[in-house]
Amino acid sequence: GAGVSQTPSNKVTEKGKYVELRCDPISGHTALYWYRQSLGQGPEFLIYFQGTGAADDSGLPNDRFFAVRPEGSVSTLKIQRTERGDSAVYLCASSPGRNSGNTIYFGEGSWLTVV
Amino acid sequence: AQSVTQLDSHVSVSEGTPVLLRCNYSSSYSPSLFWYVQHPNKGLQLLLKYTSAATLVKGINGFEAEFKKSETSFHLTKPSAHMSDAAEYFCVVSGGSNYKLTFGKGTLLTVNP
Protein backbone atom coordinates (compact mmCIF):
# COMPACT_ATOMS: atom_id res chain seq x y z
CA GLY A 1 0.00 0.00 0.00
CA ALA A 2 0.94 3.63 -0.34
CA GLY A 3 0.52 4.63 3.29
CA VAL A 4 2.14 3.84 6.63
CA SER A 5 1.18 0.33 7.65
CA GLN A 6 1.01 -0.86 11.26
CA THR A 7 0.47 -4.33 12.65
CA PRO A 8 -1.30 -5.58 14.63
CA SER A 9 -4.21 -3.17 14.54
CA ASN A 10 -5.37 -4.48 17.90
CA LYS A 11 -3.51 -6.38 20.59
CA VAL A 12 -4.75 -7.59 23.96
CA THR A 13 -2.09 -8.88 26.30
CA GLU A 14 -1.77 -9.84 29.92
CA LYS A 15 0.09 -7.70 32.41
CA GLY A 16 3.76 -8.66 32.49
CA LYS A 17 3.91 -10.00 28.94
CA TYR A 18 6.19 -8.81 26.13
CA VAL A 19 4.74 -7.06 23.08
CA GLU A 20 6.07 -6.08 19.66
CA LEU A 21 4.39 -3.55 17.39
CA ARG A 22 5.47 -3.25 13.77
CA CYS A 23 5.56 -0.25 11.46
CA ASP A 24 6.16 -0.25 7.70
CA PRO A 25 6.72 3.36 6.56
CA ILE A 26 6.06 4.88 3.19
CA SER A 27 8.66 3.69 0.71
CA GLY A 28 11.63 6.05 0.50
CA HIS A 29 10.87 7.91 3.72
CA THR A 30 14.02 8.21 5.80
CA ALA A 31 12.39 9.64 8.92
CA LEU A 32 10.21 7.45 11.15
CA TYR A 33 8.41 8.40 14.35
CA TRP A 34 6.52 6.62 17.11
CA TYR A 35 3.83 8.41 19.11
CA ARG A 36 1.49 7.19 21.86
CA GLN A 37 -2.11 8.35 22.20
CA SER A 38 -3.89 7.69 25.46
CA LEU A 39 -7.66 7.92 25.71
CA GLY A 40 -8.88 11.50 25.47
CA GLN A 41 -5.42 12.91 24.80
CA GLY A 42 -3.42 14.05 21.82
CA PRO A 43 -0.53 11.90 20.60
CA GLU A 44 2.73 12.20 22.52
CA PHE A 45 6.18 11.79 20.99
CA LEU A 46 8.12 8.63 21.85
CA ILE A 47 11.06 8.25 19.46
CA TYR A 48 12.41 9.47 16.14
CA PHE A 49 14.60 7.60 13.66
CA GLN A 50 16.62 9.12 10.86
CA GLY A 51 17.69 6.13 8.81
CA THR A 52 18.72 3.26 11.05
CA GLY A 53 19.63 5.29 14.11
CA ALA A 54 17.43 6.61 16.87
CA ALA A 55 18.11 10.34 16.65
CA ASP A 56 15.92 11.16 19.62
CA ASP A 57 14.44 8.67 22.11
CA SER A 58 13.67 11.24 24.79
CA GLY A 59 9.95 10.45 24.74
CA LEU A 60 10.28 6.79 25.73
CA PRO A 61 8.69 6.63 29.20
CA ASN A 62 11.11 4.12 30.77
CA ASP A 63 13.54 1.33 29.98
CA ARG A 64 10.75 -1.17 29.34
CA PHE A 65 10.25 0.54 25.98
CA PHE A 66 12.67 0.04 23.11
CA ALA A 67 12.49 0.51 19.34
CA VAL A 68 14.65 -0.61 16.44
CA ARG A 69 14.91 0.08 12.73
CA PRO A 70 17.78 -2.18 11.64
CA GLU A 71 17.63 -1.64 7.88
CA GLY A 72 16.30 1.89 7.80
CA SER A 73 12.81 0.86 6.75
CA VAL A 74 10.55 -1.27 8.97
CA SER A 75 10.57 -0.41 12.67
CA THR A 76 9.52 -2.43 15.71
CA LEU A 77 8.44 -0.96 19.03
CA LYS A 78 9.09 -3.40 21.86
CA ILE A 79 7.49 -3.23 25.28
CA GLN A 80 8.71 -5.50 28.08
CA ARG A 81 6.80 -6.45 31.24
CA THR A 82 3.69 -4.62 30.08
CA GLU A 83 1.62 -2.71 32.62
CA ARG A 84 -2.03 -1.65 32.49
CA GLY A 85 -0.88 1.97 32.09
CA ASP A 86 0.71 1.04 28.77
CA SER A 87 -2.76 0.64 27.25
CA ALA A 88 -3.00 3.18 24.43
CA VAL A 89 -2.92 3.58 20.67
CA TYR A 90 0.64 3.48 19.36
CA LEU A 91 1.00 5.54 16.22
CA CYS A 92 3.77 5.29 13.69
CA ALA A 93 4.52 8.04 11.18
CA SER A 94 7.04 8.72 8.44
CA SER A 95 8.28 11.63 6.37
CA PRO A 96 10.77 12.15 3.55
CA GLY A 97 13.25 13.76 5.97
CA ARG A 98 13.47 15.97 9.02
CA ASN A 99 12.81 19.28 7.26
CA SER A 100 9.97 21.13 8.96
CA GLY A 101 8.27 21.65 5.62
CA ASN A 102 7.87 17.91 5.13
CA THR A 103 4.48 16.44 5.78
CA ILE A 104 4.44 13.69 8.38
CA TYR A 105 2.13 10.83 7.45
CA PHE A 106 0.56 8.71 10.17
CA GLY A 107 -0.56 5.11 10.17
CA GLU A 108 -3.87 3.99 11.66
CA GLY A 109 -2.21 2.85 14.85
CA SER A 110 -1.91 -0.27 16.96
CA TRP A 111 -4.42 -0.35 19.80
CA LEU A 112 -2.78 -2.04 22.80
CA THR A 113 -4.85 -3.20 25.75
CA VAL A 114 -3.09 -4.64 28.78
CA VAL A 115 -5.40 -6.63 31.06
CA ALA B 1 9.93 24.53 24.47
CA GLN B 2 6.63 24.45 22.63
CA SER B 3 3.02 23.87 23.55
CA VAL B 4 -0.46 24.00 22.10
CA THR B 5 -3.75 24.89 23.74
CA GLN B 6 -6.99 23.97 22.05
CA LEU B 7 -9.53 26.20 23.70
CA ASP B 8 -12.57 23.96 23.25
CA SER B 9 -12.71 20.24 23.96
CA HIS B 10 -16.04 19.93 22.15
CA VAL B 11 -17.71 22.06 19.46
CA SER B 12 -21.20 21.35 18.17
CA VAL B 13 -22.58 22.97 15.01
CA SER B 14 -25.50 22.47 12.66
CA GLU B 15 -24.93 21.26 9.14
CA GLY B 16 -24.40 24.20 6.80
CA THR B 17 -23.25 26.63 9.51
CA PRO B 18 -19.67 27.90 9.98
CA VAL B 19 -17.04 26.01 11.96
CA LEU B 20 -14.45 27.65 14.22
CA LEU B 21 -11.93 25.54 16.15
CA ARG B 22 -9.57 27.62 18.26
CA CYS B 23 -5.88 27.02 18.86
CA ASN B 24 -3.16 29.01 20.63
CA TYR B 25 0.47 28.01 20.54
CA SER B 26 3.73 28.73 22.28
CA SER B 27 7.12 28.19 20.70
CA SER B 28 10.66 29.39 21.32
CA TYR B 29 11.32 29.17 17.61
CA SER B 30 9.61 30.28 14.45
CA PRO B 31 6.98 27.55 14.41
CA SER B 32 5.49 25.27 11.85
CA LEU B 33 1.80 24.71 12.59
CA PHE B 34 -0.55 21.99 11.47
CA TRP B 35 -4.11 20.83 11.81
CA TYR B 36 -4.77 17.10 11.70
CA VAL B 37 -8.14 15.35 11.67
CA GLN B 38 -8.88 11.92 13.11
CA HIS B 39 -12.06 10.10 12.19
CA PRO B 40 -13.15 7.20 14.43
CA ASN B 41 -10.87 4.19 14.05
CA LYS B 42 -8.89 5.98 11.35
CA GLY B 43 -5.38 7.40 11.19
CA LEU B 44 -4.48 11.05 11.52
CA GLN B 45 -4.89 12.98 8.29
CA LEU B 46 -3.21 16.31 7.59
CA LEU B 47 -5.72 19.08 6.86
CA LEU B 48 -3.28 21.93 6.35
CA LYS B 49 0.09 23.31 7.42
CA TYR B 50 1.77 26.65 7.95
CA THR B 51 5.52 26.87 7.42
CA SER B 52 6.27 30.63 7.31
CA ALA B 53 4.82 31.34 3.89
CA ALA B 54 1.36 32.91 3.46
CA THR B 55 -0.39 33.48 6.78
CA LEU B 56 -3.76 32.31 5.43
CA VAL B 57 -3.45 28.63 4.70
CA LYS B 58 -5.99 26.67 2.69
CA GLY B 59 -6.38 22.96 3.28
CA ILE B 60 -8.43 20.05 2.14
CA ASN B 61 -12.22 19.75 2.33
CA GLY B 62 -12.77 23.53 2.44
CA PHE B 63 -10.88 24.14 5.69
CA GLU B 64 -8.52 27.05 6.19
CA ALA B 65 -6.51 28.54 9.04
CA GLU B 66 -4.89 31.89 9.68
CA PHE B 67 -1.55 32.29 11.41
CA LYS B 68 -1.61 35.37 13.69
CA LYS B 69 1.77 35.89 15.29
CA SER B 70 0.64 38.80 17.46
CA GLU B 71 -2.09 36.64 18.98
CA THR B 72 -0.10 33.38 18.85
CA SER B 73 -3.16 31.78 17.31
CA PHE B 74 -3.87 29.38 14.47
CA HIS B 75 -7.65 28.94 14.40
CA LEU B 76 -9.28 26.52 11.97
CA THR B 77 -12.39 27.59 10.05
CA LYS B 78 -14.80 26.31 7.45
CA PRO B 79 -17.67 28.34 6.01
CA SER B 80 -20.22 25.54 5.95
CA ALA B 81 -20.10 22.32 7.98
CA HIS B 82 -20.88 18.96 6.44
CA MET B 83 -21.93 15.82 8.28
CA SER B 84 -18.70 14.14 7.17
CA ASP B 85 -16.68 16.78 9.07
CA ALA B 86 -17.62 15.19 12.39
CA ALA B 87 -14.31 14.02 13.88
CA GLU B 88 -11.54 14.89 16.35
CA TYR B 89 -9.29 17.77 15.31
CA PHE B 90 -5.76 18.32 16.58
CA CYS B 91 -3.72 21.50 16.43
CA VAL B 92 0.00 20.71 16.24
CA VAL B 93 3.20 22.73 16.52
CA SER B 94 6.78 21.92 15.69
CA GLY B 95 9.68 24.15 16.51
CA GLY B 96 13.41 24.25 16.33
CA SER B 97 13.85 20.51 16.29
CA ASN B 98 11.49 20.35 13.32
CA TYR B 99 10.74 16.68 13.67
CA LYS B 100 9.08 16.63 17.09
CA LEU B 101 5.38 17.42 16.85
CA THR B 102 3.56 18.66 19.93
CA PHE B 103 -0.19 17.97 19.80
CA GLY B 104 -3.03 19.74 21.52
CA LYS B 105 -5.57 17.66 23.43
CA GLY B 106 -8.00 17.76 20.55
CA THR B 107 -11.41 19.25 19.79
CA LEU B 108 -14.30 16.93 19.07
CA LEU B 109 -16.51 18.40 16.33
CA THR B 110 -20.11 17.27 16.26
CA VAL B 111 -22.27 18.19 13.26
CA ASN B 112 -26.02 18.07 13.80
CA PRO B 113 -28.47 17.56 10.92
PDB file of C-alpha atoms in Angstrom:
ATOM      1  CA  GLY A   1       0.000   0.000   0.000  1.00  0.00           C
ATOM      2  CA  ALA A   2       0.935   3.629  -0.345  1.00  0.00           C
ATOM      3  CA  GLY A   3       0.516   4.630   3.287  1.00  0.00           C
ATOM      4  CA  VAL A   4       2.139   3.845   6.629  1.00  0.00           C
ATOM      5  CA  SER A   5       1.181   0.327   7.647  1.00  0.00           C
ATOM      6  CA  GLN A   6       1.010  -0.860  11.256  1.00  0.00           C
ATOM      7  CA  THR A   7       0.467  -4.335  12.655  1.00  0.00           C
ATOM      8  CA  PRO A   8      -1.299  -5.583  14.630  1.00  0.00           C
ATOM      9  CA  SER A   9      -4.212  -3.167  14.538  1.00  0.00           C
ATOM     10  CA  ASN A  10      -5.366  -4.483  17.897  1.00  0.00           C
ATOM     11  CA  LYS A  11      -3.506  -6.380  20.594  1.00  0.00           C
ATOM     12  CA  VAL A  12      -4.754  -7.588  23.957  1.00  0.00           C
ATOM     13  CA  THR A  13      -2.085  -8.878  26.300  1.00  0.00           C
ATOM     14  CA  GLU A  14      -1.770  -9.837  29.920  1.00  0.00           C
ATOM     15  CA  LYS A  15       0.093  -7.704  32.412  1.00  0.00           C
ATOM     16  CA  GLY A  16       3.757  -8.662  32.488  1.00  0.00           C
ATOM     17  CA  LYS A  17       3.907  -9.999  28.938  1.00  0.00           C
ATOM     18  CA  TYR A  18       6.191  -8.814  26.125  1.00  0.00           C
ATOM     19  CA  VAL A  19       4.736  -7.056  23.079  1.00  0.00           C
ATOM     20  CA  GLU A  20       6.071  -6.077  19.662  1.00  0.00           C
ATOM     21  CA  LEU A  21       4.385  -3.548  17.391  1.00  0.00           C
ATOM     22  CA  ARG A  22       5.474  -3.245  13.769  1.00  0.00           C
ATOM     23  CA  CYS A  23       5.562  -0.248  11.456  1.00  0.00           C
ATOM     24  CA  ASP A  24       6.160  -0.249   7.703  1.00  0.00           C
ATOM     25  CA  PRO A  25       6.719   3.362   6.565  1.00  0.00           C
ATOM     26  CA  ILE A  26       6.058   4.881   3.186  1.00  0.00           C
ATOM     27  CA  SER A  27       8.656   3.692   0.711  1.00  0.00           C
ATOM     28  CA  GLY A  28      11.627   6.050   0.505  1.00  0.00           C
ATOM     29  CA  HIS A  29      10.866   7.912   3.723  1.00  0.00           C
ATOM     30  CA  THR A  30      14.022   8.211   5.801  1.00  0.00           C
ATOM     31  CA  ALA A  31      12.387   9.640   8.925  1.00  0.00           C
ATOM     32  CA  LEU A  32      10.207   7.453  11.150  1.00  0.00           C
ATOM     33  CA  TYR A  33       8.410   8.396  14.349  1.00  0.00           C
ATOM     34  CA  TRP A  34       6.520   6.622  17.111  1.00  0.00           C
ATOM     35  CA  TYR A  35       3.826   8.408  19.107  1.00  0.00           C
ATOM     36  CA  ARG A  36       1.495   7.191  21.856  1.00  0.00           C
ATOM     37  CA  GLN A  37      -2.108   8.354  22.202  1.00  0.00           C
ATOM     38  CA  SER A  38      -3.892   7.688  25.460  1.00  0.00           C
ATOM     39  CA  LEU A  39      -7.659   7.920  25.709  1.00  0.00           C
ATOM     40  CA  GLY A  40      -8.875  11.499  25.474  1.00  0.00           C
ATOM     41  CA  GLN A  41      -5.420  12.906  24.800  1.00  0.00           C
ATOM     42  CA  GLY A  42      -3.416  14.050  21.824  1.00  0.00           C
ATOM     43  CA  PRO A  43      -0.532  11.896  20.603  1.00  0.00           C
ATOM     44  CA  GLU A  44       2.731  12.204  22.518  1.00  0.00           C
ATOM     45  CA  PHE A  45       6.183  11.792  20.989  1.00  0.00           C
ATOM     46  CA  LEU A  46       8.123   8.633  21.850  1.00  0.00           C
ATOM     47  CA  ILE A  47      11.060   8.254  19.464  1.00  0.00           C
ATOM     48  CA  TYR A  48      12.412   9.470  16.136  1.00  0.00           C
ATOM     49  CA  PHE A  49      14.604   7.596  13.662  1.00  0.00           C
ATOM     50  CA  GLN A  50      16.618   9.122  10.860  1.00  0.00           C
ATOM     51  CA  GLY A  51      17.695   6.134   8.805  1.00  0.00           C
ATOM     52  CA  THR A  52      18.718   3.257  11.051  1.00  0.00           C
ATOM     53  CA  GLY A  53      19.626   5.287  14.107  1.00  0.00           C
ATOM     54  CA  ALA A  54      17.429   6.613  16.866  1.00  0.00           C
ATOM     55  CA  ALA A  55      18.113  10.341  16.645  1.00  0.00           C
ATOM     56  CA  ASP A  56      15.918  11.157  19.624  1.00  0.00           C
ATOM     57  CA  ASP A  57      14.441   8.673  22.115  1.00  0.00           C
ATOM     58  CA  SER A  58      13.670  11.239  24.794  1.00  0.00           C
ATOM     59  CA  GLY A  59       9.952  10.445  24.740  1.00  0.00           C
ATOM     60  CA  LEU A  60      10.276   6.791  25.731  1.00  0.00           C
ATOM     61  CA  PRO A  61       8.688   6.632  29.204  1.00  0.00           C
ATOM     62  CA  ASN A  62      11.115   4.122  30.769  1.00  0.00           C
ATOM     63  CA  ASP A  63      13.545   1.328  29.980  1.00  0.00           C
ATOM     64  CA  ARG A  64      10.745  -1.170  29.336  1.00  0.00           C
ATOM     65  CA  PHE A  65      10.254   0.542  25.981  1.00  0.00           C
ATOM     66  CA  PHE A  66      12.670   0.035  23.113  1.00  0.00           C
ATOM     67  CA  ALA A  67      12.492   0.512  19.342  1.00  0.00           C
ATOM     68  CA  VAL A  68      14.654  -0.607  16.440  1.00  0.00           C
ATOM     69  CA  ARG A  69      14.915   0.076  12.734  1.00  0.00           C
ATOM     70  CA  PRO A  70      17.775  -2.181  11.640  1.00  0.00           C
ATOM     71  CA  GLU A  71      17.629  -1.644   7.883  1.00  0.00           C
ATOM     72  CA  GLY A  72      16.298   1.889   7.800  1.00  0.00           C
ATOM     73  CA  SER A  73      12.808   0.864   6.749  1.00  0.00           C
ATOM     74  CA  VAL A  74      10.548  -1.266   8.972  1.00  0.00           C
ATOM     75  CA  SER A  75      10.572  -0.412  12.667  1.00  0.00           C
ATOM     76  CA  THR A  76       9.517  -2.435  15.709  1.00  0.00           C
ATOM     77  CA  LEU A  77       8.444  -0.957  19.026  1.00  0.00           C
ATOM     78  CA  LYS A  78       9.090  -3.395  21.862  1.00  0.00           C
ATOM     79  CA  ILE A  79       7.492  -3.233  25.282  1.00  0.00           C
ATOM     80  CA  GLN A  80       8.709  -5.500  28.080  1.00  0.00           C
ATOM     81  CA  ARG A  81       6.797  -6.445  31.235  1.00  0.00           C
ATOM     82  CA  THR A  82       3.691  -4.620  30.084  1.00  0.00           C
ATOM     83  CA  GLU A  83       1.619  -2.705  32.623  1.00  0.00           C
ATOM     84  CA  ARG A  84      -2.030  -1.646  32.490  1.00  0.00           C
ATOM     85  CA  GLY A  85      -0.880   1.965  32.087  1.00  0.00           C
ATOM     86  CA  ASP A  86       0.711   1.041  28.769  1.00  0.00           C
ATOM     87  CA  SER A  87      -2.760   0.641  27.248  1.00  0.00           C
ATOM     88  CA  ALA A  88      -2.999   3.181  24.426  1.00  0.00           C
ATOM     89  CA  VAL A  89      -2.917   3.579  20.670  1.00  0.00           C
ATOM     90  CA  TYR A  90       0.636   3.475  19.363  1.00  0.00           C
ATOM     91  CA  LEU A  91       0.996   5.545  16.222  1.00  0.00           C
ATOM     92  CA  CYS A  92       3.768   5.289  13.691  1.00  0.00           C
ATOM     93  CA  ALA A  93       4.518   8.044  11.184  1.00  0.00           C
ATOM     94  CA  SER A  94       7.039   8.717   8.445  1.00  0.00           C
ATOM     95  CA  SER A  95       8.281  11.632   6.372  1.00  0.00           C
ATOM     96  CA  PRO A  96      10.774  12.148   3.547  1.00  0.00           C
ATOM     97  CA  GLY A  97      13.251  13.765   5.965  1.00  0.00           C
ATOM     98  CA  ARG A  98      13.472  15.969   9.015  1.00  0.00           C
ATOM     99  CA  ASN A  99      12.806  19.277   7.257  1.00  0.00           C
ATOM    100  CA  SER A 100       9.966  21.133   8.960  1.00  0.00           C
ATOM    101  CA  GLY A 101       8.268  21.648   5.619  1.00  0.00           C
ATOM    102  CA  ASN A 102       7.873  17.908   5.133  1.00  0.00           C
ATOM    103  CA  THR A 103       4.478  16.444   5.781  1.00  0.00           C
ATOM    104  CA  ILE A 104       4.435  13.691   8.385  1.00  0.00           C
ATOM    105  CA  TYR A 105       2.129  10.831   7.446  1.00  0.00           C
ATOM    106  CA  PHE A 106       0.556   8.709  10.174  1.00  0.00           C
ATOM    107  CA  GLY A 107      -0.557   5.112  10.169  1.00  0.00           C
ATOM    108  CA  GLU A 108      -3.870   3.992  11.659  1.00  0.00           C
ATOM    109  CA  GLY A 109      -2.205   2.850  14.852  1.00  0.00           C
ATOM    110  CA  SER A 110      -1.909  -0.272  16.957  1.00  0.00           C
ATOM    111  CA  TRP A 111      -4.417  -0.354  19.799  1.00  0.00           C
ATOM    112  CA  LEU A 112      -2.783  -2.042  22.799  1.00  0.00           C
ATOM    113  CA  THR A 113      -4.853  -3.203  25.747  1.00  0.00           C
ATOM    114  CA  VAL A 114      -3.093  -4.637  28.782  1.00  0.00           C
ATOM    115  CA  VAL A 115      -5.396  -6.633  31.061  1.00  0.00           C
TER     116      VAL A 115
ATOM    117  CA  ALA B   1       9.933  24.527  24.465  1.00  0.00           C
ATOM    118  CA  GLN B   2       6.634  24.452  22.627  1.00  0.00           C
ATOM    119  CA  SER B   3       3.018  23.867  23.552  1.00  0.00           C
ATOM    120  CA  VAL B   4      -0.455  23.998  22.099  1.00  0.00           C
ATOM    121  CA  THR B   5      -3.749  24.888  23.737  1.00  0.00           C
ATOM    122  CA  GLN B   6      -6.993  23.967  22.047  1.00  0.00           C
ATOM    123  CA  LEU B   7      -9.530  26.205  23.699  1.00  0.00           C
ATOM    124  CA  ASP B   8     -12.573  23.956  23.252  1.00  0.00           C
ATOM    125  CA  SER B   9     -12.706  20.241  23.960  1.00  0.00           C
ATOM    126  CA  HIS B  10     -16.041  19.933  22.148  1.00  0.00           C
ATOM    127  CA  VAL B  11     -17.708  22.058  19.456  1.00  0.00           C
ATOM    128  CA  SER B  12     -21.203  21.348  18.169  1.00  0.00           C
ATOM    129  CA  VAL B  13     -22.580  22.972  15.006  1.00  0.00           C
ATOM    130  CA  SER B  14     -25.503  22.467  12.664  1.00  0.00           C
ATOM    131  CA  GLU B  15     -24.931  21.259   9.136  1.00  0.00           C
ATOM    132  CA  GLY B  16     -24.400  24.198   6.800  1.00  0.00           C
ATOM    133  CA  THR B  17     -23.247  26.625   9.513  1.00  0.00           C
ATOM    134  CA  PRO B  18     -19.670  27.905   9.977  1.00  0.00           C
ATOM    135  CA  VAL B  19     -17.043  26.015  11.955  1.00  0.00           C
ATOM    136  CA  LEU B  20     -14.447  27.651  14.223  1.00  0.00           C
ATOM    137  CA  LEU B  21     -11.925  25.535  16.145  1.00  0.00           C
ATOM    138  CA  ARG B  22      -9.570  27.619  18.262  1.00  0.00           C
ATOM    139  CA  CYS B  23      -5.879  27.024  18.862  1.00  0.00           C
ATOM    140  CA  ASN B  24      -3.162  29.006  20.631  1.00  0.00           C
ATOM    141  CA  TYR B  25       0.474  28.007  20.544  1.00  0.00           C
ATOM    142  CA  SER B  26       3.725  28.727  22.279  1.00  0.00           C
ATOM    143  CA  SER B  27       7.118  28.187  20.703  1.00  0.00           C
ATOM    144  CA  SER B  28      10.655  29.387  21.320  1.00  0.00           C
ATOM    145  CA  TYR B  29      11.322  29.175  17.610  1.00  0.00           C
ATOM    146  CA  SER B  30       9.612  30.280  14.449  1.00  0.00           C
ATOM    147  CA  PRO B  31       6.980  27.555  14.411  1.00  0.00           C
ATOM    148  CA  SER B  32       5.491  25.269  11.853  1.00  0.00           C
ATOM    149  CA  LEU B  33       1.803  24.707  12.594  1.00  0.00           C
ATOM    150  CA  PHE B  34      -0.547  21.988  11.466  1.00  0.00           C
ATOM    151  CA  TRP B  35      -4.112  20.833  11.805  1.00  0.00           C
ATOM    152  CA  TYR B  36      -4.765  17.098  11.704  1.00  0.00           C
ATOM    153  CA  VAL B  37      -8.139  15.349  11.671  1.00  0.00           C
ATOM    154  CA  GLN B  38      -8.883  11.917  13.115  1.00  0.00           C
ATOM    155  CA  HIS B  39     -12.062  10.097  12.192  1.00  0.00           C
ATOM    156  CA  PRO B  40     -13.155   7.202  14.435  1.00  0.00           C
ATOM    157  CA  ASN B  41     -10.872   4.192  14.049  1.00  0.00           C
ATOM    158  CA  LYS B  42      -8.886   5.977  11.353  1.00  0.00           C
ATOM    159  CA  GLY B  43      -5.382   7.396  11.190  1.00  0.00           C
ATOM    160  CA  LEU B  44      -4.479  11.051  11.522  1.00  0.00           C
ATOM    161  CA  GLN B  45      -4.895  12.977   8.289  1.00  0.00           C
ATOM    162  CA  LEU B  46      -3.210  16.306   7.587  1.00  0.00           C
ATOM    163  CA  LEU B  47      -5.724  19.079   6.865  1.00  0.00           C
ATOM    164  CA  LEU B  48      -3.278  21.925   6.354  1.00  0.00           C
ATOM    165  CA  LYS B  49       0.087  23.305   7.420  1.00  0.00           C
ATOM    166  CA  TYR B  50       1.769  26.652   7.947  1.00  0.00           C
ATOM    167  CA  THR B  51       5.525  26.870   7.419  1.00  0.00           C
ATOM    168  CA  SER B  52       6.268  30.635   7.313  1.00  0.00           C
ATOM    169  CA  ALA B  53       4.823  31.342   3.887  1.00  0.00           C
ATOM    170  CA  ALA B  54       1.363  32.907   3.460  1.00  0.00           C
ATOM    171  CA  THR B  55      -0.391  33.482   6.777  1.00  0.00           C
ATOM    172  CA  LEU B  56      -3.755  32.306   5.434  1.00  0.00           C
ATOM    173  CA  VAL B  57      -3.454  28.628   4.701  1.00  0.00           C
ATOM    174  CA  LYS B  58      -5.988  26.665   2.685  1.00  0.00           C
ATOM    175  CA  GLY B  59      -6.379  22.958   3.280  1.00  0.00           C
ATOM    176  CA  ILE B  60      -8.433  20.046   2.140  1.00  0.00           C
ATOM    177  CA  ASN B  61     -12.222  19.750   2.330  1.00  0.00           C
ATOM    178  CA  GLY B  62     -12.765  23.527   2.435  1.00  0.00           C
ATOM    179  CA  PHE B  63     -10.882  24.141   5.695  1.00  0.00           C
ATOM    180  CA  GLU B  64      -8.524  27.047   6.190  1.00  0.00           C
ATOM    181  CA  ALA B  65      -6.510  28.539   9.035  1.00  0.00           C
ATOM    182  CA  GLU B  66      -4.887  31.891   9.676  1.00  0.00           C
ATOM    183  CA  PHE B  67      -1.550  32.290  11.415  1.00  0.00           C
ATOM    184  CA  LYS B  68      -1.607  35.370  13.686  1.00  0.00           C
ATOM    185  CA  LYS B  69       1.767  35.886  15.289  1.00  0.00           C
ATOM    186  CA  SER B  70       0.642  38.803  17.459  1.00  0.00           C
ATOM    187  CA  GLU B  71      -2.092  36.643  18.976  1.00  0.00           C
ATOM    188  CA  THR B  72      -0.099  33.375  18.850  1.00  0.00           C
ATOM    189  CA  SER B  73      -3.158  31.784  17.309  1.00  0.00           C
ATOM    190  CA  PHE B  74      -3.866  29.384  14.474  1.00  0.00           C
ATOM    191  CA  HIS B  75      -7.648  28.944  14.400  1.00  0.00           C
ATOM    192  CA  LEU B  76      -9.277  26.522  11.968  1.00  0.00           C
ATOM    193  CA  THR B  77     -12.386  27.590  10.052  1.00  0.00           C
ATOM    194  CA  LYS B  78     -14.804  26.311   7.450  1.00  0.00           C
ATOM    195  CA  PRO B  79     -17.672  28.344   6.013  1.00  0.00           C
ATOM    196  CA  SER B  80     -20.221  25.539   5.948  1.00  0.00           C
ATOM    197  CA  ALA B  81     -20.098  22.321   7.977  1.00  0.00           C
ATOM    198  CA  HIS B  82     -20.881  18.962   6.440  1.00  0.00           C
ATOM    199  CA  MET B  83     -21.926  15.820   8.284  1.00  0.00           C
ATOM    200  CA  SER B  84     -18.700  14.144   7.169  1.00  0.00           C
ATOM    201  CA  ASP B  85     -16.678  16.780   9.069  1.00  0.00           C
ATOM    202  CA  ALA B  86     -17.619  15.187  12.389  1.00  0.00           C
ATOM    203  CA  ALA B  87     -14.311  14.019  13.877  1.00  0.00           C
ATOM    204  CA  GLU B  88     -11.541  14.890  16.354  1.00  0.00           C
ATOM    205  CA  TYR B  89      -9.289  17.775  15.306  1.00  0.00           C
ATOM    206  CA  PHE B  90      -5.762  18.323  16.575  1.00  0.00           C
ATOM    207  CA  CYS B  91      -3.720  21.498  16.434  1.00  0.00           C
ATOM    208  CA  VAL B  92      -0.003  20.708  16.243  1.00  0.00           C
ATOM    209  CA  VAL B  93       3.202  22.729  16.522  1.00  0.00           C
ATOM    210  CA  SER B  94       6.777  21.917  15.690  1.00  0.00           C
ATOM    211  CA  GLY B  95       9.678  24.147  16.508  1.00  0.00           C
ATOM    212  CA  GLY B  96      13.413  24.253  16.328  1.00  0.00           C
ATOM    213  CA  SER B  97      13.852  20.513  16.287  1.00  0.00           C
ATOM    214  CA  ASN B  98      11.493  20.350  13.318  1.00  0.00           C
ATOM    215  CA  TYR B  99      10.736  16.679  13.673  1.00  0.00           C
ATOM    216  CA  LYS B 100       9.082  16.628  17.092  1.00  0.00           C
ATOM    217  CA  LEU B 101       5.384  17.416  16.847  1.00  0.00           C
ATOM    218  CA  THR B 102       3.556  18.658  19.930  1.00  0.00           C
ATOM    219  CA  PHE B 103      -0.186  17.972  19.799  1.00  0.00           C
ATOM    220  CA  GLY B 104      -3.030  19.742  21.523  1.00  0.00           C
ATOM    221  CA  LYS B 105      -5.568  17.658  23.426  1.00  0.00           C
ATOM    222  CA  GLY B 106      -7.998  17.756  20.546  1.00  0.00           C
ATOM    223  CA  THR B 107     -11.407  19.247  19.790  1.00  0.00           C
ATOM    224  CA  LEU B 108     -14.300  16.931  19.074  1.00  0.00           C
ATOM    225  CA  LEU B 109     -16.505  18.400  16.334  1.00  0.00           C
ATOM    226  CA  THR B 110     -20.113  17.273  16.259  1.00  0.00           C
ATOM    227  CA  VAL B 111     -22.272  18.188  13.260  1.00  0.00           C
ATOM    228  CA  ASN B 112     -26.022  18.075  13.798  1.00  0.00           C
ATOM    229  CA  PRO B 113     -28.470  17.557  10.924  1.00  0.00           C
TER     230      PRO B 113
END
